């Protein structure tokens, strides 16, 4: 009941925001060339989906984002597990990671273009490079922070190395890994759009950029709305996954 | 009344001239100790006397720098599956992401119990430690006493010949501690396990033990050995009022007092 009220309240805030937007547009407080009302943006969205290729662009962006995110996630978790579970690896590789990590991923785009050209491979490389950091660092942290006592329990039970990873280290690091996955998804979406803008790949980035160049602001807003929705759905999906996987973190009756 | 009498004279765990030093600091010196089959031996001593360290050496988690510990005649080179360790910090020794049943299951998975047999074994073990209706609870939903019972259940899943207990009840309130002392003694009586029990609570040591070893600090070495001939099963009221209990208590307190000086 209470949860329902909260949800209604948050919906009301969204509706209020859209209403203000509509009023601002109707009274032409901002030139309609730059700011279409939500009605026009919605019409452009529907039109783009039905009559134009907006759906293809959306699919393109989803594909770029998910591919890059998946590659980054797998590589980040595997590398993070290797580095995090060994003190020596942490000491050896740590400084290099600290140098690479703060590099803005957009700064490696020219490099990626030089290597891969204006291709989907370039986008994949850039997105994966940018999105791997939250995954890698949170996994390293998760594996390094496993309770040492649990390793002693594992020794006492003669668990194999593989069993220790699967039954103790990985579940223990899971909350950190999920946080990394969530951050990584956001980064992947941002970089997917940037790559589409720069390399002209099929996607919402390109759609938004072209709409802006031709002063088709309703189309521009349609693209932005879709990007927002994409990020929202992605976060929601991870939220649900997290709640499923981390039931044990929400005790129903703590002592 | 001594439980190990059927195979008396046979040592299950034998410390011979165990030394341990970290760099130039001596932690333990020339510990010689035999623990008979089925015997409950308690290690007490002032803090810093190395009683937990001695237990860790006996479990194989820690290697001594001199001498050695033999289990059933074979030198201990690492942890053994038939030696279960009950850690004091049950909160850290349990897997918080597994339910009570899942935590017991870990030990069964380790020994390769077939999946089909696990559920029945888990139910029996949880019932044995008094947690029959808590199989689906996570550790975070259990009290300290329940969590420690759960850890004991996991240890029993190993079907241990020996239990190494490192201040197992030290973090519990007095009532829960006494309950668990009695439950532990009951379980040990039915399984016939040998127990090495580290505690800082002198009365607890006398109450549960067949023998109490007092360590002297800096470096840790054996200072006193008391045979506890109180009748079993022990009783929280009768045993603690027994004149022999009181005499042993006085002797042990005086030893600890002099050891701390």
Coordinates of C-alpha atoms in Angstrom, one line a residue:
Chain A
X1 CA 0.0 0.0 0.0
X2 CA 2.7 2.4 1.0
X3 CA 4.8 1.3 -1.9
X4 CA 1.9 2.0 -4.3
X5 CA 1.6 5.5 -2.9
X6 CA 5.3 6.2 -3.5
X7 CA 5.0 4.9 -7.0
X8 CA 2.0 7.1 -7.7
X9 CA 3.8 10.1 -6.3
X10 CA 6.8 9.5 -8.5
X11 CA 4.5 9.1 -11.5
X12 CA 2.8 12.4 -10.5
X13 CA 6.2 14.1 -10.5
X14 CA 6.9 12.8 -14.0
X15 CA 3.5 13.9 -15.2
X16 CA 4.1 17.4 -13.6
X17 CA 7.4 17.7 -15.4
X18 CA 5.8 16.8 -18.8
X19 CA 3.0 19.3 -18.1
X20 CA 5.5 22.1 -17.4
X21 CA 7.4 21.2 -20.5
X22 CA 4.1 21.4 -22.5
X23 CA 3.3 24.8 -21.0
X24 CA 6.7 26.2 -21.7
X25 CA 6.4 25.0 -25.3
X26 CA 2.8 26.2 -25.8
X27 CA 3.6 29.7 -24.6
X28 CA 6.8 29.7 -26.7
X29 CA 9.0 30.6 -23.7
X30 CA 11.7 28.9 -25.7
X31 CA 11.8 29.1 -29.5
X32 CA 9.9 26.1 -31.0
X33 CA 12.8 25.6 -33.3
X34 CA 14.8 24.4 -30.3
X35 CA 12.1 23.1 -28.0
X36 CA 9.2 21.2 -29.3
X37 CA 6.4 20.4 -26.9
X38 CA 6.0 16.8 -25.6
X39 CA 3.1 16.4 -28.0
X40 CA 5.3 17.1 -31.0
X41 CA 8.2 15.1 -29.7
X42 CA 5.8 12.1 -29.1
X43 CA 4.3 12.5 -32.6
X44 CA 7.8 12.5 -34.0
X45 CA 8.7 9.4 -32.0
X46 CA 5.6 7.5 -33.3
X47 CA 6.2 8.7 -36.8
X48 CA 9.8 7.8 -36.6
X49 CA 9.0 4.3 -35.4
X50 CA 6.2 3.7 -37.9
X51 CA 7.2 5.6 -41.0
X52 CA 10.9 6.2 -40.6
X53 CA 13.9 4.1 -39.5
X54 CA 14.0 5.1 -35.8
X55 CA 13.3 1.5 -34.7
X56 CA 16.4 0.4 -36.6
X57 CA 18.4 3.2 -35.0
X58 CA 17.2 2.1 -31.6
X59 CA 18.1 -1.5 -32.3
X60 CA 21.5 -0.3 -33.5
X61 CA 22.2 1.5 -30.3
X62 CA 21.0 -1.4 -28.1
X63 CA 23.2 -3.7 -30.1
X64 CA 26.3 -1.5 -29.7
X65 CA 25.6 -0.9 -26.0
X66 CA 25.0 -4.6 -25.2
X67 CA 27.8 -6.0 -27.2
X68 CA 30.3 -3.6 -25.7
X69 CA 28.9 -4.1 -22.2
X70 CA 29.0 -7.9 -22.6
X71 CA 32.6 -8.0 -23.8
X72 CA 33.6 -5.5 -21.0
X73 CA 31.7 -7.5 -18.4
X74 CA 33.1 -10.8 -19.2
X75 CA 36.6 -9.5 -19.6
X76 CA 36.3 -7.3 -16.5
X77 CA 35.0 -10.0 -14.3
X78 CA 37.5 -12.6 -15.4
X79 CA 40.5 -10.2 -15.2
X80 CA 39.2 -8.7 -12.0
X81 CA 38.9 -12.2 -10.4
X82 CA 42.4 -13.1 -11.5
X83 CA 43.9 -9.8 -10.2
X84 CA 41.7 -9.6 -7.1
X85 CA 42.4 -13.1 -5.9
X86 CA 46.2 -12.7 -5.9
X87 CA 48.1 -10.3 -3.8
X88 CA 51.0 -10.3 -6.2
X89 CA 48.9 -9.6 -9.2
X90 CA 47.3 -6.6 -7.3
X91 CA 50.8 -5.3 -6.5
X92 CA 52.1 -5.8 -10.1
X93 CA 49.2 -4.7 -12.2
X94 CA 47.7 -2.1 -9.9
X95 CA 49.8 0.9 -11.0
X96 CA 49.2 0.2 -14.7
X97 CA 45.5 0.0 -14.0
X98 CA 45.6 3.3 -12.1
X99 CA 47.2 4.9 -15.1
X100 CA 44.8 3.5 -17.7
X101 CA 41.6 4.0 -15.6
X102 CA 41.3 7.8 -15.6
X103 CA 41.9 8.0 -19.4
X104 CA 38.6 9.3 -20.9
X105 CA 37.3 6.6 -23.2
X106 CA 36.5 9.3 -25.7
X107 CA 40.2 10.1 -25.9
X108 CA 40.9 6.6 -27.3
X109 CA 38.4 7.0 -30.1
X110 CA 40.9 8.5 -32.5
X111 CA 43.3 5.6 -31.7
X112 CA 40.5 3.1 -32.2
X113 CA 39.6 4.7 -35.5
X114 CA 43.2 4.5 -36.6
X115 CA 43.2 0.8 -35.8
X116 CA 39.7 -0.4 -36.8
X117 CA 38.5 2.4 -39.2
X118 CA 34.9 3.7 -39.0
X119 CA 33.5 0.2 -38.2
X120 CA 31.4 -1.5 -35.7
X121 CA 34.6 -3.1 -34.4
X122 CA 35.8 0.4 -33.5
X123 CA 32.7 1.1 -31.5
X124 CA 33.0 -2.3 -29.8
X125 CA 36.6 -1.6 -28.8
X126 CA 35.9 1.9 -27.5
X127 CA 32.7 0.9 -25.6
X128 CA 34.4 -2.2 -24.1
X129 CA 37.5 -0.1 -23.1
X130 CA 35.4 2.5 -21.4
X131 CA 32.9 0.1 -19.7
X132 CA 35.5 -2.4 -18.5
X133 CA 36.8 -0.1 -15.7
X134 CA 33.9 -0.1 -13.3
X135 CA 33.6 -3.8 -13.8
X136 CA 37.2 -4.6 -13.4
X137 CA 37.8 -2.4 -10.4
X138 CA 34.7 -3.5 -8.5
X139 CA 35.5 -7.2 -9.2
X140 CA 39.1 -6.7 -8.0
X141 CA 37.7 -5.1 -4.9
X142 CA 35.1 -7.8 -4.4
X143 CA 37.6 -10.6 -4.7
X144 CA 40.2 -8.8 -2.5
X145 CA 37.6 -8.2 0.2
X146 CA 36.5 -11.8 0.7
X147 CA 36.5 -12.5 4.4
X148 CA 39.8 -14.3 5.2
X149 CA 38.0 -16.6 7.7
X150 CA 36.0 -18.0 4.8
X151 CA 39.2 -19.1 3.1
X152 CA 40.2 -20.9 6.3
X153 CA 36.8 -22.6 6.3
X154 CA 37.5 -23.6 2.7
X155 CA 40.9 -25.0 3.7
X156 CA 39.3 -26.9 6.6
X157 CA 36.8 -28.4 4.2
X158 CA 39.4 -29.2 1.5
X159 CA 37.6 -27.2 -1.2
X160 CA 39.3 -27.3 -4.5
X161 CA 40.5 -24.0 -6.1
X162 CA 37.6 -24.0 -8.4
X163 CA 35.1 -24.7 -5.6
X164 CA 36.6 -21.8 -3.6
X165 CA 36.0 -19.5 -6.6
X166 CA 32.5 -20.7 -7.4
X167 CA 31.2 -21.2 -3.9
X168 CA 33.0 -18.6 -1.9
X169 CA 34.9 -15.8 -3.7
X170 CA 32.4 -15.2 -6.5
X171 CA 29.2 -15.0 -4.4
X172 CA 31.1 -12.9 -1.9
X173 CA 32.1 -10.5 -4.6
X174 CA 28.7 -10.5 -6.3
X175 CA 27.4 -7.3 -4.7
X176 CA 30.5 -5.5 -5.9
X177 CA 30.3 -7.1 -9.4
X178 CA 26.6 -6.1 -9.8
X179 CA 27.5 -2.5 -8.8
X180 CA 30.2 -2.6 -11.5
X181 CA 27.8 -4.0 -14.1
X182 CA 25.3 -1.2 -13.4
X183 CA 27.9 1.5 -13.8
X184 CA 29.3 -0.2 -16.8
X185 CA 26.0 -0.3 -18.6
X186 CA 25.6 3.5 -18.2
X187 CA 29.1 4.0 -19.6
X188 CA 28.4 1.6 -22.5
X189 CA 25.3 3.6 -23.4
X190 CA 27.1 6.9 -23.3
X191 CA 30.0 5.6 -25.5
X192 CA 27.6 3.8 -27.9
X193 CA 26.0 7.2 -28.6
X194 CA 29.4 9.0 -28.9
X195 CA 30.7 6.4 -31.3
X196 CA 27.6 6.6 -33.4
X197 CA 28.0 10.3 -33.6
X198 CA 31.6 10.3 -34.5
X199 CA 31.8 7.3 -36.7
X200 CA 28.3 7.6 -38.3
X201 CA 27.3 4.2 -37.2
X202 CA 23.6 3.3 -37.4
X203 CA 22.1 4.2 -34.1
X204 CA 20.3 6.8 -32.0
X205 CA 23.6 8.9 -31.7
X206 CA 23.6 9.4 -35.4
X207 CA 19.9 10.0 -35.5
X208 CA 20.1 12.7 -32.8
X209 CA 23.1 14.4 -34.4
X210 CA 21.5 14.5 -37.9
X211 CA 18.2 15.8 -36.4
X212 CA 20.1 18.6 -34.7
X213 CA 22.0 19.5 -37.9
X214 CA 18.7 19.8 -39.8
X215 CA 16.9 21.7 -37.0
X216 CA 14.3 18.9 -36.7
X217 CA 14.0 19.3 -33.0
X218 CA 11.0 17.0 -32.5
X219 CA 13.1 14.2 -34.0
X220 CA 16.0 15.1 -31.8
X221 CA 13.8 14.9 -28.7
X222 CA 12.3 11.6 -29.9
X223 CA 15.9 10.2 -30.0
X224 CA 16.7 11.6 -26.6
X225 CA 13.5 10.2 -25.1
X226 CA 14.4 6.8 -26.4
X227 CA 17.9 7.0 -25.0
X228 CA 16.5 8.0 -21.6
X229 CA 14.1 5.1 -21.8
X230 CA 16.8 2.7 -22.8
X231 CA 19.0 3.7 -19.8
X232 CA 15.9 3.5 -17.5
X233 CA 15.0 0.0 -18.7
X234 CA 18.6 -1.2 -18.4
X235 CA 18.9 0.0 -14.9
X236 CA 15.5 -1.5 -14.0
X237 CA 16.5 -4.9 -15.4
X238 CA 19.7 -4.9 -13.4
X239 CA 17.7 -3.7 -10.3
X240 CA 15.5 -6.8 -10.6
X241 CA 18.4 -9.1 -11.2
X242 CA 20.2 -7.6 -8.2
X243 CA 17.1 -8.0 -5.9
X244 CA 16.9 -11.7 -7.0
X245 CA 20.5 -12.4 -6.5
X246 CA 21.0 -10.6 -3.3
X247 CA 18.0 -11.7 -1.3
X248 CA 20.3 -12.5 1.6
X249 CA 21.3 -8.9 2.0
X250 CA 17.7 -7.8 2.9
X251 CA 16.9 -9.6 6.1
X252 CA 13.2 -9.7 6.7
X253 CA 13.6 -9.8 10.5
X254 CA 17.0 -8.9 11.6
X255 CA 17.9 -9.9 15.2
Chain B
X1 CA 33.3 -41.5 34.4
X2 CA 36.1 -40.8 31.9
X3 CA 34.6 -41.2 28.4
X4 CA 37.7 -42.3 26.6
X5 CA 38.2 -45.2 28.9
X6 CA 37.3 -47.8 26.2
X7 CA 40.5 -46.9 24.3
X8 CA 42.3 -45.3 27.1
X9 CA 46.0 -44.7 26.8
X10 CA 45.7 -44.0 23.1
X11 CA 46.5 -40.5 22.1
X12 CA 44.6 -39.1 19.1
X13 CA 46.4 -35.8 19.0
X14 CA 50.0 -35.5 20.1
X15 CA 52.0 -32.2 20.4
X16 CA 55.7 -32.9 20.6
X17 CA 58.1 -30.1 21.4
X18 CA 56.0 -27.6 19.4
X19 CA 57.7 -24.2 19.0
X20 CA 56.4 -21.2 17.2
X21 CA 58.2 -17.9 16.6
X22 CA 57.4 -14.9 14.4
X23 CA 60.7 -13.4 13.4
X24 CA 62.5 -13.1 16.7
X25 CA 59.4 -13.3 18.9
X26 CA 58.7 -16.6 20.6
X27 CA 55.0 -17.3 20.7
X28 CA 55.0 -21.0 21.9
X29 CA 57.8 -22.9 23.4
X30 CA 58.2 -26.7 23.8
X31 CA 54.5 -27.6 24.0
X32 CA 54.2 -31.3 24.8
X33 CA 50.6 -32.4 25.0
X34 CA 48.6 -35.6 24.4
X35 CA 44.9 -35.7 23.9
X36 CA 43.3 -39.0 24.2
X37 CA 40.5 -40.4 22.1
X38 CA 37.2 -39.0 23.2
X39 CA 38.7 -36.7 25.6
X40 CA 37.7 -33.0 26.1
X41 CA 40.8 -30.9 26.8
X42 CA 40.5 -27.2 27.5
X43 CA 43.2 -24.7 26.9
X44 CA 43.1 -21.6 29.1
X45 CA 45.5 -18.8 29.9
X46 CA 45.9 -15.1 30.1
X47 CA 45.5 -13.2 26.8
X48 CA 48.6 -13.4 24.6
X49 CA 49.6 -16.8 26.0
X50 CA 49.2 -18.4 22.6
X51 CA 46.2 -20.7 23.3
X52 CA 44.5 -19.9 20.0
X53 CA 47.8 -20.2 18.2
X54 CA 48.3 -23.7 19.7
X55 CA 44.8 -24.7 18.5
X56 CA 45.5 -23.3 15.0
X57 CA 48.6 -25.5 14.9
X58 CA 46.6 -28.5 15.9
X59 CA 44.1 -27.8 13.1
X60 CA 46.9 -27.6 10.5
X61 CA 46.0 -24.0 9.6
X62 CA 49.3 -22.9 11.0
X63 CA 52.7 -24.7 10.8
X64 CA 54.9 -24.7 13.8
X65 CA 58.5 -23.5 13.5
X66 CA 59.7 -26.4 15.6
X67 CA 58.4 -29.8 16.6
X68 CA 55.2 -31.1 15.3
X69 CA 51.7 -32.3 15.9
X70 CA 50.6 -35.8 15.1
X71 CA 47.0 -36.9 14.5
X72 CA 46.3 -40.5 14.9
X73 CA 50.0 -41.1 14.5
X74 CA 50.4 -39.2 11.2
X75 CA 52.0 -35.7 11.2
X76 CA 49.6 -32.8 10.6
X77 CA 50.7 -31.0 7.4
X78 CA 47.5 -29.1 6.7
X79 CA 43.8 -29.1 7.7
X80 CA 42.1 -32.5 7.7
X81 CA 38.5 -33.2 6.7
X82 CA 38.0 -35.3 9.8
X83 CA 39.0 -32.4 12.1
X84 CA 36.4 -29.7 12.2
X85 CA 37.1 -26.2 13.4
X86 CA 34.5 -24.1 15.2
X87 CA 35.6 -20.5 15.0
X88 CA 34.7 -17.9 17.6
X89 CA 33.5 -15.4 15.0
X90 CA 30.6 -17.4 13.6
X91 CA 29.4 -14.3 11.8
X92 CA 32.5 -14.4 9.6
X93 CA 32.8 -18.2 9.3
X94 CA 29.3 -18.6 7.8
X95 CA 28.4 -17.8 4.2
X96 CA 25.9 -14.9 4.5
X97 CA 24.5 -15.6 1.0
X98 CA 23.5 -19.1 1.9
X99 CA 20.6 -20.2 4.1
X100 CA 21.2 -22.3 7.2
X101 CA 20.6 -25.4 5.0
X102 CA 23.0 -24.1 2.4
X103 CA 25.7 -23.5 4.9
X104 CA 25.5 -27.1 6.2
X105 CA 25.3 -28.2 2.6
X106 CA 28.8 -26.6 1.9
X107 CA 30.5 -29.2 4.1
X108 CA 28.5 -32.0 2.3
X109 CA 29.4 -30.6 -1.1
X110 CA 33.0 -30.6 0.0
X111 CA 33.0 -34.3 0.8
X112 CA 31.0 -35.1 -2.3
X113 CA 27.7 -36.3 -0.7
X114 CA 25.3 -37.0 -3.6
X115 CA 22.7 -34.3 -4.0
X116 CA 19.9 -36.6 -3.3
X117 CA 21.2 -37.5 0.1
X118 CA 22.0 -34.0 1.2
X119 CA 18.5 -32.8 2.2
X120 CA 17.9 -35.6 4.7
X121 CA 21.4 -35.2 6.2
X122 CA 20.9 -31.4 6.5
X123 CA 17.6 -31.8 8.2
X124 CA 19.1 -34.3 10.7
X125 CA 22.1 -32.1 11.4
X126 CA 20.0 -28.9 11.9
X127 CA 17.7 -30.9 14.3
X128 CA 20.7 -32.1 16.2
X129 CA 21.8 -28.6 17.0
X130 CA 18.3 -27.4 17.8
X131 CA 17.6 -25.5 14.6
X132 CA 15.0 -27.8 13.0
X133 CA 12.7 -25.0 11.8
X134 CA 15.3 -22.5 10.6
X135 CA 16.6 -24.3 7.4
X136 CA 15.5 -21.4 5.1
X137 CA 16.8 -18.6 7.3
X138 CA 19.9 -16.6 6.3
X139 CA 22.6 -16.0 9.0
X140 CA 21.6 -12.4 9.1
X141 CA 18.2 -13.4 10.3
X142 CA 19.5 -15.5 13.2
X143 CA 20.7 -14.6 16.6
X144 CA 24.4 -15.2 17.7
X145 CA 23.6 -18.4 19.5
X146 CA 21.7 -19.7 16.5
X147 CA 24.5 -18.8 14.1
X148 CA 27.0 -20.6 16.4
X149 CA 24.7 -23.7 16.4
X150 CA 24.7 -23.5 12.7
X151 CA 28.4 -23.4 12.5
X152 CA 28.5 -26.5 14.8
X153 CA 26.0 -28.2 12.5
X154 CA 28.3 -27.6 9.5
X155 CA 31.2 -29.0 11.5
X156 CA 29.3 -32.1 12.4
X157 CA 28.5 -32.6 8.7
X158 CA 32.2 -33.3 8.3
X159 CA 31.7 -36.3 10.6
X160 CA 34.8 -35.2 12.5
X161 CA 36.9 -37.4 14.7
X162 CA 38.0 -34.3 16.5
X163 CA 36.4 -30.8 17.1
X164 CA 38.7 -27.8 17.5
X165 CA 36.8 -25.1 19.2
X166 CA 38.3 -21.7 19.4
X167 CA 36.5 -19.7 22.2
X168 CA 33.3 -20.9 20.5
X169 CA 30.9 -19.4 23.1
X170 CA 33.0 -16.3 24.0
X171 CA 30.8 -13.8 22.1
X172 CA 27.5 -15.1 23.5
X173 CA 25.5 -13.9 26.4
X174 CA 25.7 -16.0 29.7
X175 CA 22.4 -17.9 29.3
X176 CA 23.0 -18.9 25.7
X177 CA 26.5 -19.8 26.5
X178 CA 25.4 -22.3 29.2
X179 CA 22.8 -23.8 26.9
X180 CA 25.4 -24.3 24.2
X181 CA 27.9 -25.8 26.7
X182 CA 25.3 -28.5 27.5
X183 CA 24.3 -29.0 23.9
X184 CA 27.9 -29.3 22.9
X185 CA 28.6 -31.9 25.7
X186 CA 25.5 -33.8 24.6
X187 CA 26.6 -33.9 21.0
X188 CA 30.1 -34.9 21.9
X189 CA 28.8 -37.7 24.1
X190 CA 26.7 -39.1 21.2
X191 CA 29.4 -38.8 18.5
X192 CA 32.4 -39.7 20.7
X193 CA 34.4 -36.9 19.2
X194 CA 37.7 -35.7 20.7
X195 CA 37.6 -32.0 21.6
X196 CA 40.3 -29.4 22.0
X197 CA 38.5 -26.4 23.5
X198 CA 40.1 -23.0 23.9
X199 CA 38.4 -20.5 26.2
X200 CA 39.2 -17.6 28.4
X201 CA 36.4 -18.5 30.8
X202 CA 37.9 -20.7 33.6
X203 CA 34.6 -22.0 34.9
X204 CA 33.6 -23.0 31.4
X205 CA 36.9 -24.9 31.0
X206 CA 36.3 -26.8 34.2
X207 CA 32.6 -27.4 33.4
X208 CA 33.1 -28.9 29.9
X209 CA 36.6 -30.4 30.3
X210 CA 38.1 -33.8 31.2
X211 CA 41.4 -32.0 31.6
X212 CA 42.3 -28.3 31.7
X213 CA 45.7 -27.1 30.5
X214 CA 46.8 -23.6 31.7
X215 CA 49.4 -21.8 29.6
X216 CA 51.9 -19.3 30.8
X217 CA 52.6 -16.3 28.5
X218 CA 55.8 -14.9 26.8
X219 CA 56.5 -17.4 25.5
X220 CA 53.4 -19.6 25.7
X221 CA 54.2 -22.8 27.6
X222 CA 52.3 -25.3 29.7
X223 CA 52.1 -24.1 33.3
X224 CA 49.4 -26.3 34.9
X225 CA 47.5 -29.4 34.1
X226 CA 44.3 -30.2 36.0
X227 CA 42.4 -33.5 35.8
X228 CA 38.7 -32.8 36.1
X229 CA 37.0 -35.7 37.7
X230 CA 33.5 -34.2 38.1
X231 CA 30.7 -36.6 37.3
X232 CA 29.1 -36.6 33.9
X233 CA 26.6 -35.6 32.6
X234 CA 27.5 -32.3 34.0
X235 CA 24.7 -30.0 35.3
X236 CA 24.8 -26.2 35.3
X237 CA 23.7 -26.0 38.9
X238 CA 24.9 -29.2 40.6
X239 CA 28.3 -29.3 39.0
X240 CA 29.0 -25.7 39.6
X241 CA 28.2 -26.1 43.3
X242 CA 30.3 -29.3 43.6
X243 CA 33.1 -28.6 46.2
X244 CA 35.5 -30.2 43.8
X245 CA 34.4 -27.7 41.1
X246 CA 35.0 -24.9 43.6
X247 CA 38.4 -26.3 44.5
X248 CA 39.5 -26.6 40.9
X249 CA 38.2 -23.1 40.2
X250 CA 40.3 -21.6 43.0
X251 CA 43.4 -23.5 41.9
X252 CA 42.9 -22.3 38.3
X253 CA 42.2 -18.7 39.3
X254 CA 45.3 -18.6 41.4
X255 CA 47.4 -20.0 38.6
X256 CA 46.1 -17.4 36.1
X257 CA 46.6 -14.6 38.6
X258 CA 50.2 -15.6 39.1
X259 CA 50.7 -16.1 35.4
X260 CA 49.5 -12.6 34.6
X261 CA 52.1 -11.2 37.0

